[in-house]
Amino acid sequence: IYTYLPLGLRVIKKIENIIREEMNRAGAQELLMPILSPAELWKETGRWDFYGKELLRCQDRHDRNFCFGPTHEEVITDLFRREIRSYRQLPLNFYQIQTKFRDEIRPRFGLMRGREFIMKDAYSFDRDEESARASYQKMYDAYQRIFIRCGLNFRPVEADNGLIGGSMSHEFMVLADTGEETILYEEQGTYAANVEQAEVLPPTESSTEHLLPLEKIDTPGMKTIKDVCKFLQVESHQLVKTLLYQTSVKEIIAVLIRGDHEANEIKINRLLNTTALTLADTETVARVTSAPVGFAGPVGLKEVRILADQAVQAMNNFVVGGNAKGTHLQNVNWDRDFKVETFADLRQAQAGDPSPLTKKPLSAARGIEVGHVFLLGTKYSEAMEATFLDEQGKETLAIMGCYGIGVGRTAAASIEQNHDAKGMIWPPSIAPFHVHLLPVTTSEKVLDTSKKLYQALTEAGIEVLWDDREERAGVKFNDADLIGIPYHLTIGDKGLKNSIVEIKHRRTGEVVKIKPGQILRYLEEQLSSQ
Ligand code: ATP
Ligand code: MG
């Protein structure tokens, strides 16, 4: 949890204003909901339990339960059901810019992932699916404009709906090597998705080897795929790993994944219609497989449902754990040696996999999620009975969408994308000030010129930060580079002798020598071309 200092707060306010303008332009209306919300609303949708520890809870003096809003679907849906009666009032879209609280398990990187943070959240209500999709598209377009205006290099990608729910969603990813998310995309094409979401196409070829007899082999102490591959002199794609998961209803599930692939728990959850999948603990593994972790395999596993990634379906004569300490099995074949309940897309997509749209190989990049739009459908309106009367006077569930932008995270993402060794480089649209005025001596002439310029620029609506400290020029220049205001206006005695001041472009380092009387026009031109 942080205090926003004056310069940072100005950046936050600028981002908020861009968001506000674009939301208003898209027909959304601003309101402000309470930060605290009563447990009753959250119990109606089941999220009082479902949200888990990320939801910070508290009690009032009458021991009534509340939570600090991490998102506001419940509160807005409650408002809707109390206030909206008729289809004639739809479509509606309400938004707010407000402080959220999420008790993140790993808060990190400052404003990127704080526990208390500022979010713009919007909620749309429509009478039917078609109109809901149009509302979603409007927000999608508004988000494009917002992030373009913030000067960010970003990409919208298909995303998972997570704790919010619903049927379709896109994340807006700022491209940066330090990003926590991985996206897969077509270099020349439209497909882009969060790696969690990216669909993997079924393999096009299956192994045609003859089925060989099953063999048991001693692999003492070899618990990792690398160890086993080296020992047996096979490649990791000839091996199948068996992951044991415990579901939220305490069922144990085995998931088979090719040795060189990674399991995707979101896809497994979706297939099982569960949410809280965890890898089984050592005791459970020992109980189910009669072996320590590292030797689990599908052959002879009892009372455990076996799911397998579709890549396994294309394999035969593979290697698996032997369900006994220090043993593996070779030349294993599904169906002959064990039964698979379902083959499905259960693995993480990776760079090089074919695009589900065009089959061209996908590339990978790192990204920071700054915005997320969801088509919710009736998840919340159904749980909370948020209905309106349609043209025939029939009670109908509102179709909802929700749309979030992390304001602080957007500022942090801008820094990730715009900096050099000396400090930050703000795009003019969200910079705390437009111009950093840097008098380098305290002579009367320098002071007098500074004062006049400050006044003239300020009156013209240009925001000027005047460094009036009695510091050496070097100190001022270093601080100015660190703070990253786009234009540095340096005023010194030497220049003034020839009626010259200097404007430095922070991004390029380019220095322009200019007469004081021409500065206003120069800066106005520069700023309007941004
Ligand atoms: P993440 O996966 O990064 O935790 P999320 O999917 O939980 O994000 P949403 O519920 O979609 O996030 O929230 C909308 C937006 O709020 C996100 O796109 C992000 O910009 C911002 N946001 C979410 N959590 C945080 C946080 N802890 N700190 C700062 N911003 C956040
Ligand atoms: Mg989150």
Coordinates of C-alpha atoms and ligand atoms in Angstrom, one line a residue:
I1 CA 0.0 0.0 0.0
Y2 CA 1.4 3.3 -1.1
T3 CA 1.2 7.0 -0.8
Y4 CA 1.2 8.8 -4.2
L5 CA 3.6 11.7 -4.1
P6 CA 2.9 14.9 -6.0
L7 CA 4.6 14.1 -9.3
G8 CA 3.3 10.5 -9.4
L9 CA -0.2 11.6 -8.5
R10 CA -0.2 14.1 -11.5
V11 CA 0.5 11.1 -13.8
I12 CA -2.3 9.1 -12.2
K13 CA -4.7 12.0 -12.7
K14 CA -3.7 12.4 -16.3
I15 CA -4.3 8.7 -17.0
E16 CA -7.7 9.0 -15.2
N17 CA -8.7 11.9 -17.3
I18 CA -7.9 10.1 -20.5
I19 CA -9.9 7.2 -19.3
R20 CA -12.8 9.4 -18.2
E21 CA -12.9 11.2 -21.6
E22 CA -12.9 8.0 -23.6
M23 CA -15.5 6.3 -21.3
N24 CA -17.8 9.3 -21.6
R25 CA -17.3 9.4 -25.3
A26 CA -18.3 5.7 -25.5
G27 CA -21.5 6.5 -23.7
A28 CA -20.6 5.2 -20.2
Q29 CA -21.7 7.2 -17.2
E30 CA -19.5 7.8 -14.1
L31 CA -20.7 6.9 -10.6
L32 CA -19.0 6.1 -7.4
M33 CA -19.7 3.0 -5.4
P34 CA -18.7 2.3 -1.8
I35 CA -15.4 0.7 -1.0
L36 CA -16.9 -1.5 1.7
S37 CA -19.6 -3.9 0.6
P38 CA -21.8 -6.1 2.8
A39 CA -21.2 -9.9 2.8
E40 CA -24.8 -10.6 2.0
L41 CA -24.3 -9.4 -1.6
W42 CA -21.2 -11.6 -2.0
K43 CA -23.0 -14.6 -0.6
E44 CA -25.7 -14.3 -3.2
T45 CA -23.2 -14.9 -6.0
G46 CA -21.2 -17.4 -4.0
R47 CA -18.1 -15.3 -4.2
W48 CA -17.9 -14.7 -0.4
D49 CA -16.4 -18.2 -0.3
F50 CA -15.1 -18.5 -3.8
Y51 CA -12.9 -15.5 -3.7
G52 CA -10.8 -16.9 -0.9
K53 CA -8.1 -15.0 0.8
E54 CA -7.7 -12.3 -1.8
L55 CA -10.9 -10.8 -0.4
L56 CA -10.1 -8.7 2.6
R57 CA -12.9 -8.9 5.1
C58 CA -13.9 -6.9 8.2
Q59 CA -16.7 -6.6 10.7
D60 CA -18.5 -3.5 11.9
R61 CA -19.5 -2.8 15.6
H62 CA -22.6 -5.0 15.2
D63 CA -20.4 -7.9 14.0
R64 CA -21.8 -7.7 10.5
N65 CA -19.4 -8.9 7.8
F66 CA -18.1 -6.7 5.0
C67 CA -15.4 -6.8 2.5
F68 CA -13.1 -4.2 0.8
G69 CA -14.2 -4.3 -2.8
P70 CA -11.7 -6.0 -5.1
T71 CA -14.2 -5.5 -8.0
H72 CA -17.8 -4.4 -8.0
E73 CA -20.1 -6.8 -10.0
E74 CA -22.2 -7.5 -6.8
V75 CA -22.7 -3.9 -5.9
I76 CA -23.6 -2.7 -9.4
T77 CA -25.9 -5.6 -10.0
D78 CA -27.7 -4.8 -6.7
L79 CA -28.1 -1.2 -7.9
F80 CA -29.4 -2.4 -11.2
R81 CA -32.1 -4.7 -9.8
R82 CA -33.3 -1.9 -7.5
E83 CA -33.4 0.9 -10.0
I84 CA -33.9 -0.5 -13.5
R85 CA -37.4 -1.7 -14.6
S86 CA -37.7 -1.6 -18.3
Y87 CA -36.0 -2.5 -21.6
R88 CA -36.5 1.1 -22.5
Q89 CA -33.8 2.1 -20.0
L90 CA -31.2 -0.1 -21.7
P91 CA -28.4 -0.3 -22.7
L92 CA -26.6 1.1 -19.7
N93 CA -22.9 1.3 -18.9
F94 CA -21.7 2.6 -15.5
Y95 CA -18.1 3.2 -14.5
Q96 CA -16.1 4.4 -11.6
I97 CA -12.5 5.3 -10.9
Q98 CA -11.9 4.0 -7.4
T99 CA -9.5 2.4 -4.9
K100 CA -9.7 -1.3 -4.9
F101 CA -8.3 -3.8 -2.3
R102 CA -7.0 -7.3 -3.1
D103 CA -5.0 -9.2 -0.6
E104 CA -2.6 -10.4 -3.2
I105 CA -0.6 -13.4 -2.3
R106 CA 2.5 -11.8 -3.9
P107 CA 2.3 -8.0 -4.1
R108 CA 5.3 -6.8 -6.1
F109 CA 6.9 -4.3 -8.4
G110 CA 5.3 -1.4 -6.6
L111 CA 2.2 -0.1 -8.4
M112 CA 2.3 -3.0 -10.8
R113 CA 0.8 -5.3 -8.2
G114 CA -0.2 -3.5 -5.1
R115 CA -2.8 -4.6 -2.6
E116 CA -4.5 -1.3 -2.6
F117 CA -4.7 0.2 -6.1
I118 CA -6.8 2.5 -8.3
M119 CA -8.9 0.8 -10.9
K120 CA -11.4 2.1 -13.5
D121 CA -14.2 -0.5 -13.6
A122 CA -17.2 -0.3 -15.9
Y123 CA -20.3 -2.5 -16.1
S124 CA -22.7 -2.8 -19.0
F125 CA -26.3 -4.1 -19.0
D126 CA -28.1 -5.1 -22.2
R127 CA -31.4 -6.6 -23.2
D128 CA -30.0 -9.3 -25.4
E129 CA -26.8 -11.0 -26.5
E130 CA -26.4 -8.9 -29.7
S131 CA -26.7 -5.7 -27.9
A132 CA -24.3 -7.0 -25.2
R133 CA -21.7 -7.8 -27.8
A134 CA -22.0 -4.3 -29.2
S135 CA -21.4 -2.8 -25.7
Y136 CA -18.4 -5.1 -25.4
Q137 CA -17.0 -3.9 -28.7
K138 CA -17.5 -0.2 -27.7
M139 CA -15.4 -0.8 -24.6
Y140 CA -12.8 -2.7 -26.6
D141 CA -12.6 0.3 -29.0
A142 CA -12.5 2.8 -26.1
Y143 CA -9.6 0.8 -24.5
Q144 CA -7.7 0.9 -27.8
R145 CA -8.0 4.7 -27.8
I146 CA -7.1 5.0 -24.1
F147 CA -3.9 3.1 -24.4
I148 CA -2.9 4.8 -27.7
R149 CA -3.4 8.2 -26.0
C150 CA -1.3 7.0 -23.1
G151 CA 1.5 6.5 -25.6
L152 CA 1.8 2.7 -24.9
N153 CA 2.9 -0.1 -27.3
F154 CA 0.2 -2.7 -26.5
R155 CA -1.7 -5.6 -27.9
P156 CA -5.2 -6.9 -27.1
V157 CA -5.1 -10.7 -26.6
E158 CA -7.7 -13.4 -26.0
A159 CA -7.8 -14.2 -22.3
D160 CA -9.2 -16.5 -19.7
N161 CA -12.2 -15.3 -17.6
G162 CA -10.7 -16.4 -14.3
L163 CA -12.5 -15.4 -11.0
I164 CA -14.7 -12.9 -12.8
G165 CA -16.4 -15.5 -15.0
G166 CA -18.3 -15.2 -18.3
S167 CA -17.8 -16.3 -21.8
M168 CA -15.4 -14.1 -23.6
S169 CA -12.6 -11.8 -22.6
H170 CA -9.6 -9.8 -23.9
E171 CA -6.7 -8.5 -22.0
F172 CA -4.8 -5.4 -23.1
M173 CA -1.1 -6.2 -22.8
V174 CA 1.7 -3.6 -22.8
L175 CA 4.6 -5.3 -24.4
A176 CA 7.6 -5.3 -22.1
D177 CA 10.4 -7.8 -21.3
T178 CA 9.7 -7.4 -17.6
G179 CA 6.0 -8.3 -18.0
E180 CA 4.6 -11.1 -15.8
E181 CA 2.4 -12.5 -18.6
T182 CA 3.4 -14.4 -21.7
I183 CA 1.4 -13.8 -24.9
L184 CA 1.5 -15.9 -28.1
Y185 CA 0.8 -14.1 -31.3
E186 CA 1.1 -14.3 -35.1
E187 CA 3.9 -12.1 -36.4
Q188 CA 1.8 -11.1 -39.4
G189 CA -1.8 -11.8 -38.5
T190 CA -4.6 -11.2 -36.1
Y191 CA -4.4 -14.0 -33.6
A192 CA -3.0 -13.1 -30.2
A193 CA -3.7 -14.8 -26.9
N194 CA -2.5 -15.1 -23.3
V195 CA -0.5 -18.3 -23.1
E196 CA -3.0 -19.5 -20.5
Q197 CA -5.8 -19.2 -23.0
A198 CA -4.1 -20.0 -26.3
E199 CA -5.6 -23.0 -27.9
V200 CA -3.4 -25.9 -29.0
L201 CA -4.5 -27.7 -32.2
P202 CA -4.5 -31.5 -32.1
P203 CA -1.3 -33.1 -33.5
T204 CA -1.6 -33.8 -37.2
E205 CA 0.5 -37.0 -37.2
S206 CA 0.4 -40.1 -35.0
S207 CA 3.3 -42.5 -34.3
T208 CA 3.2 -45.5 -36.6
E209 CA 5.7 -47.6 -34.7
H210 CA 4.7 -51.2 -33.9
L211 CA 3.6 -51.7 -30.3
L212 CA 6.5 -53.2 -28.4
P213 CA 6.2 -55.3 -25.3
L214 CA 5.9 -53.4 -22.0
E215 CA 9.2 -53.4 -20.0
K216 CA 9.9 -52.5 -16.4
I217 CA 13.3 -50.8 -15.9
D218 CA 15.2 -49.8 -12.8
T219 CA 15.8 -46.1 -12.6
P220 CA 17.3 -45.7 -9.1
G221 CA 17.1 -42.1 -7.8
M222 CA 16.0 -40.7 -11.1
K223 CA 13.1 -38.4 -10.4
T224 CA 13.4 -35.7 -13.0
I225 CA 12.6 -36.0 -16.7
K226 CA 16.1 -35.0 -17.5
D227 CA 17.6 -37.8 -15.3
V228 CA 15.4 -40.4 -16.8
C229 CA 16.0 -39.2 -20.4
K230 CA 19.7 -39.3 -20.0
F231 CA 19.7 -42.7 -18.4
L232 CA 17.4 -44.3 -20.9
Q233 CA 18.9 -42.3 -23.8
V234 CA 15.5 -41.1 -25.0
E235 CA 14.3 -37.6 -25.8
S236 CA 11.8 -35.8 -23.5
H237 CA 9.1 -36.0 -26.1
Q238 CA 9.2 -39.8 -25.9
L239 CA 8.3 -39.6 -22.2
V240 CA 4.9 -39.0 -20.6
K241 CA 4.7 -37.3 -17.2
T242 CA 1.8 -38.1 -14.8
L243 CA 0.6 -35.2 -12.7
L244 CA -1.6 -36.0 -9.8
Y245 CA -4.0 -33.2 -8.9
Q246 CA -6.4 -32.8 -6.1
T247 CA -9.7 -31.0 -7.0
S248 CA -11.7 -28.7 -4.8
V249 CA -13.9 -31.7 -3.9
K250 CA -10.8 -33.7 -2.8
E251 CA -10.9 -36.0 -5.8
I252 CA -7.5 -37.1 -7.2
I253 CA -7.1 -36.9 -10.9
A254 CA -4.1 -38.0 -13.0
V255 CA -3.2 -35.8 -16.0
L256 CA -0.8 -37.1 -18.6
I257 CA 1.4 -34.6 -20.4
R258 CA 4.2 -35.2 -23.0
G259 CA 7.6 -34.8 -21.3
D260 CA 8.5 -31.6 -23.1
H261 CA 5.2 -29.9 -22.6
E262 CA 3.7 -28.0 -19.6
A263 CA 0.3 -28.7 -18.1
N264 CA -2.2 -25.8 -18.3
E265 CA -4.2 -25.9 -15.0
I266 CA -6.8 -23.5 -16.4
K267 CA -7.7 -25.9 -19.2
I268 CA -7.8 -28.8 -16.8
N269 CA -10.1 -26.9 -14.5
R270 CA -12.3 -26.0 -17.4
L271 CA -12.6 -29.6 -18.5
L272 CA -13.4 -30.8 -14.9
N273 CA -15.6 -27.8 -14.2
T274 CA -13.6 -27.1 -11.0
T275 CA -11.7 -24.1 -9.9
A276 CA -9.1 -24.9 -7.2
L277 CA -6.8 -27.5 -8.6
T278 CA -3.7 -28.2 -6.6
L279 CA -0.9 -30.7 -7.1
A280 CA -1.4 -33.6 -4.8
D281 CA 0.9 -33.5 -1.7
T282 CA 3.7 -36.1 -1.1
E283 CA 1.5 -38.1 1.2
T284 CA -1.3 -38.4 -1.3
V285 CA 1.1 -39.3 -4.1
A286 CA 2.6 -42.0 -1.9
R287 CA -0.9 -43.3 -1.0
V288 CA -2.2 -43.3 -4.6
T289 CA 1.0 -44.6 -6.4
S290 CA 2.7 -46.5 -3.6
A291 CA 5.8 -44.6 -4.6
P292 CA 7.6 -41.3 -3.7
V293 CA 7.1 -38.3 -5.9
G294 CA 8.8 -38.7 -9.3
F295 CA 7.7 -42.2 -10.1
A296 CA 3.9 -41.8 -10.7
G297 CA 2.6 -43.5 -13.9
P298 CA -0.8 -44.4 -15.3
V299 CA -0.3 -48.2 -15.5
G300 CA -2.1 -49.9 -12.6
L301 CA -3.4 -46.6 -11.0
K302 CA -6.6 -47.5 -9.2
E303 CA -9.6 -45.3 -8.5
V304 CA -8.1 -42.4 -10.2
R305 CA -9.6 -40.8 -13.3
I306 CA -7.0 -40.4 -16.1
L307 CA -7.1 -37.5 -18.4
A308 CA -4.5 -37.0 -21.1
D309 CA -3.4 -34.2 -23.3
Q310 CA -4.1 -34.8 -27.0
A311 CA -0.4 -34.9 -27.8
V312 CA -0.3 -38.2 -25.8
Q313 CA -2.9 -39.7 -28.1
A314 CA -0.5 -39.4 -31.0
M315 CA 2.3 -41.3 -29.1
N316 CA 3.1 -44.9 -28.6
N317 CA 5.9 -47.0 -27.0
F318 CA 6.5 -44.2 -24.5
V319 CA 8.1 -44.0 -21.0
V320 CA 6.2 -43.4 -17.8
G321 CA 6.8 -43.7 -14.1
G322 CA 6.4 -47.3 -12.7
N323 CA 4.4 -46.5 -9.5
A324 CA 7.3 -48.0 -7.4
K325 CA 10.4 -46.4 -6.0
G326 CA 13.2 -46.3 -8.6
T327 CA 11.2 -47.8 -11.5
H328 CA 9.9 -46.7 -14.8
L329 CA 8.1 -48.5 -17.6
Q330 CA 9.1 -48.4 -21.2
N331 CA 7.1 -49.2 -24.4
V332 CA 3.9 -48.1 -22.7
N333 CA 0.8 -47.8 -24.8
W334 CA -2.5 -46.2 -23.9
D335 CA -5.6 -48.4 -24.2
R336 CA -3.4 -51.6 -24.2
D337 CA -1.8 -50.8 -20.8
F338 CA -4.2 -48.3 -19.2
K339 CA -7.4 -46.5 -20.1
V340 CA -7.7 -42.8 -20.6
E341 CA -11.1 -41.2 -19.7
T342 CA -10.7 -38.2 -21.9
F343 CA -8.1 -36.8 -24.3
A344 CA -8.3 -33.0 -24.6
D345 CA -6.2 -29.9 -25.0
L346 CA -4.6 -29.7 -21.5
R347 CA -1.2 -28.3 -22.2
Q348 CA 0.2 -24.8 -22.3
A349 CA 0.7 -23.5 -25.8
Q350 CA 4.3 -22.5 -26.6
A351 CA 6.2 -20.5 -29.3
G352 CA 6.3 -22.4 -32.5
D353 CA 2.9 -24.1 -32.0
P354 CA 0.6 -23.5 -35.0
S355 CA -1.9 -20.6 -34.7
P356 CA -5.4 -21.9 -34.2
L357 CA -6.5 -19.4 -36.9
T358 CA -4.0 -19.8 -39.6
K359 CA -1.7 -22.6 -38.5
K360 CA 1.3 -20.3 -38.9
P361 CA 3.8 -20.7 -36.1
L362 CA 3.2 -18.5 -33.1
S363 CA 5.8 -16.2 -31.5
A364 CA 6.0 -15.4 -27.8
A365 CA 6.4 -12.1 -26.0
R366 CA 6.2 -10.8 -22.5
G367 CA 3.4 -8.4 -21.5
I368 CA 1.9 -6.4 -18.7
E369 CA -1.9 -6.7 -18.4
V370 CA -3.2 -3.1 -18.0
G371 CA -6.8 -3.7 -19.0
H372 CA -9.3 -6.6 -19.2
V373 CA -12.7 -6.7 -20.8
F374 CA -15.2 -9.5 -20.1
L375 CA -18.5 -10.5 -21.6
L376 CA -20.2 -11.9 -18.5
G377 CA -23.6 -13.0 -19.8
T378 CA -26.1 -13.6 -17.0
K379 CA -23.7 -15.0 -14.4
Y380 CA -24.4 -12.1 -12.0
S381 CA -27.9 -11.1 -13.1
E382 CA -29.0 -14.7 -12.6
A383 CA -27.5 -15.1 -9.2
M384 CA -28.9 -11.8 -8.0
E385 CA -32.1 -11.8 -10.0
A386 CA -31.3 -8.6 -11.9
T387 CA -34.2 -8.5 -14.4
F388 CA -36.1 -5.9 -16.5
L389 CA -39.4 -6.1 -18.3
D390 CA -39.0 -6.7 -22.1
E391 CA -41.3 -5.4 -24.8
Q392 CA -43.8 -8.2 -24.0
G393 CA -43.7 -7.3 -20.3
K394 CA -41.8 -10.5 -19.5
E395 CA -39.1 -10.5 -16.8
T396 CA -35.8 -10.9 -18.5
L397 CA -32.2 -11.3 -17.2
A398 CA -29.9 -8.5 -18.0
I399 CA -26.8 -9.5 -20.1
M400 CA -23.7 -8.0 -18.5
G401 CA -20.2 -7.1 -19.4
C402 CA -17.4 -5.7 -17.1
Y403 CA -14.3 -3.8 -18.0
G404 CA -11.3 -2.9 -15.9
I405 CA -8.2 -0.8 -16.2
G406 CA -5.4 -0.6 -13.6
V407 CA -4.6 3.1 -13.4
G408 CA -1.4 2.7 -11.3
R409 CA -0.3 -0.3 -13.3
T410 CA -0.7 1.7 -16.5
A411 CA 1.6 4.3 -15.1
A412 CA 4.1 1.7 -14.1
A413 CA 3.8 -0.1 -17.5
S414 CA 4.6 3.2 -19.2
I415 CA 7.8 3.5 -17.2
E416 CA 8.8 -0.1 -18.2
Q417 CA 8.4 0.9 -21.8
N418 CA 9.8 4.4 -21.6
H419 CA 13.1 4.8 -19.8
D420 CA 16.8 4.8 -20.2
A421 CA 19.8 4.5 -17.8
K422 CA 19.2 8.0 -16.5
G423 CA 15.5 7.6 -15.6
M424 CA 12.0 7.9 -16.8
I425 CA 10.8 9.3 -20.2
W426 CA 7.1 10.2 -20.0
P427 CA 5.0 10.5 -23.1
P428 CA 3.7 14.1 -23.0
S429 CA 0.1 13.0 -22.6
I430 CA 0.7 11.5 -19.2
A431 CA 3.8 13.3 -18.1
P432 CA 3.5 15.1 -14.7
F433 CA 4.5 18.4 -16.4
H434 CA 5.2 19.2 -20.0
V435 CA 8.3 21.4 -19.4
H436 CA 11.0 21.3 -16.8
L437 CA 12.4 24.8 -16.3
L438 CA 16.1 24.7 -15.3
P439 CA 17.8 28.0 -14.4
V440 CA 21.4 27.1 -14.0
T441 CA 22.6 30.2 -12.1
T442 CA 21.0 32.6 -9.7
S443 CA 21.9 35.8 -11.6
E444 CA 19.2 38.4 -11.8
K445 CA 19.0 38.0 -15.6
V446 CA 18.5 34.3 -15.4
L447 CA 15.9 34.6 -12.7
D448 CA 14.0 37.3 -14.5
T449 CA 13.9 35.3 -17.8
S450 CA 12.8 32.2 -15.9
K451 CA 10.0 34.1 -14.2
K452 CA 8.8 35.6 -17.5
L453 CA 8.9 32.2 -19.3
Y454 CA 7.2 30.4 -16.5
Q455 CA 4.4 32.9 -16.6
A456 CA 4.0 33.0 -20.4
L457 CA 4.0 29.2 -20.7
T458 CA 1.7 28.6 -17.8
E459 CA -0.8 31.2 -19.1
A460 CA -0.8 29.3 -22.4
G461 CA -1.8 26.1 -20.6
I462 CA 1.6 24.5 -20.7
E463 CA 2.5 22.8 -17.4
V464 CA 5.9 23.9 -16.1
L465 CA 7.9 22.5 -13.2
W466 CA 10.3 25.2 -12.2
D467 CA 13.4 23.9 -10.4
D468 CA 14.1 26.9 -8.2
R469 CA 16.4 25.1 -5.8
E470 CA 19.8 26.5 -5.2
E471 CA 21.6 23.4 -6.6
R472 CA 24.4 23.0 -9.0
A473 CA 23.5 22.7 -12.6
G474 CA 24.7 19.0 -12.7
V475 CA 22.4 18.1 -9.9
K476 CA 19.4 19.7 -11.5
F477 CA 20.1 18.1 -14.9
N478 CA 20.4 14.6 -13.3
D479 CA 17.2 15.0 -11.4
A480 CA 15.4 16.3 -14.5
D481 CA 16.6 13.3 -16.5
L482 CA 15.4 11.0 -13.7
I483 CA 11.9 12.6 -13.5
G484 CA 11.6 12.4 -17.2
I485 CA 9.5 15.4 -18.1
P486 CA 9.5 15.6 -22.0
Y487 CA 11.1 19.0 -22.5
H488 CA 13.9 20.6 -20.4
L489 CA 14.3 24.3 -20.7
T490 CA 17.7 25.4 -19.6
I491 CA 18.4 29.0 -18.9
G492 CA 22.0 30.2 -18.3
D493 CA 24.0 33.5 -18.3
K494 CA 26.1 32.4 -21.2
G495 CA 23.2 31.7 -23.5
L496 CA 21.3 34.8 -22.5
K497 CA 24.3 37.0 -23.6
N498 CA 23.3 35.9 -27.1
S499 CA 19.6 35.9 -26.3
I500 CA 19.5 32.1 -26.4
V501 CA 18.0 29.4 -24.2
E502 CA 18.1 25.7 -24.7
I503 CA 15.4 23.1 -25.0
K504 CA 16.4 19.5 -24.6
H505 CA 14.1 16.7 -25.7
R506 CA 14.3 14.1 -22.9
R507 CA 13.7 11.1 -25.2
T508 CA 16.2 11.8 -27.9
G509 CA 18.6 14.1 -26.1
E510 CA 18.4 16.5 -29.0
V511 CA 19.1 20.1 -28.0
V512 CA 17.5 23.1 -29.7
K513 CA 19.0 26.6 -29.2
I514 CA 16.2 29.1 -29.4
K515 CA 15.3 32.8 -28.6
P516 CA 13.1 33.1 -25.5
G517 CA 10.4 34.8 -27.6
Q518 CA 10.1 31.7 -29.8
I519 CA 9.8 29.2 -27.1
L520 CA 6.0 29.3 -26.6
R521 CA 5.3 28.7 -30.3
Y522 CA 7.9 25.9 -30.5
L523 CA 6.5 24.1 -27.5
E524 CA 2.9 24.5 -28.6
E525 CA 3.8 23.0 -31.9
Q526 CA 5.7 20.1 -30.3
L527 CA 2.9 19.3 -27.9
S528 CA 0.1 19.5 -30.4
S529 CA 1.9 17.1 -32.7
Q530 CA 2.1 14.4 -30.0
Ligands
ATP1 P1 -3.8 -10.1 -12.5 O1 -3.9 -11.3 -13.4 O2 -2.6 -9.3 -13.0 O3 -3.8 -10.3 -11.1 P2 -6.5 -9.7 -12.8 O4 -6.9 -10.5 -13.9 O5 -6.7 -10.1 -11.4 O6 -5.0 -9.2 -12.9 P3 -8.8 -7.9 -13.2 O7 -9.6 -8.5 -12.2 O8 -9.1 -8.1 -14.7 O9 -7.2 -8.2 -13.0 O10 -8.6 -6.3 -12.9 C1 -8.7 -5.3 -13.9 C2 -7.3 -4.5 -14.0 O11 -6.9 -4.1 -12.7 C3 -6.2 -5.4 -14.5 O12 -6.2 -5.5 -15.9 C4 -5.0 -4.7 -13.9 O13 -4.6 -3.6 -14.8 C5 -5.5 -4.1 -12.6 N1 -5.1 -4.8 -11.5 C6 -5.5 -6.0 -11.0 N2 -4.9 -6.3 -9.9 C7 -4.0 -5.3 -9.6 C8 -3.1 -5.1 -8.5 N3 -2.9 -6.0 -7.5 N4 -2.4 -3.9 -8.5 C9 -2.5 -3.0 -9.5 N5 -3.4 -3.2 -10.6 C10 -4.1 -4.3 -10.6
MG2 MG -5.4 -10.7 -9.9

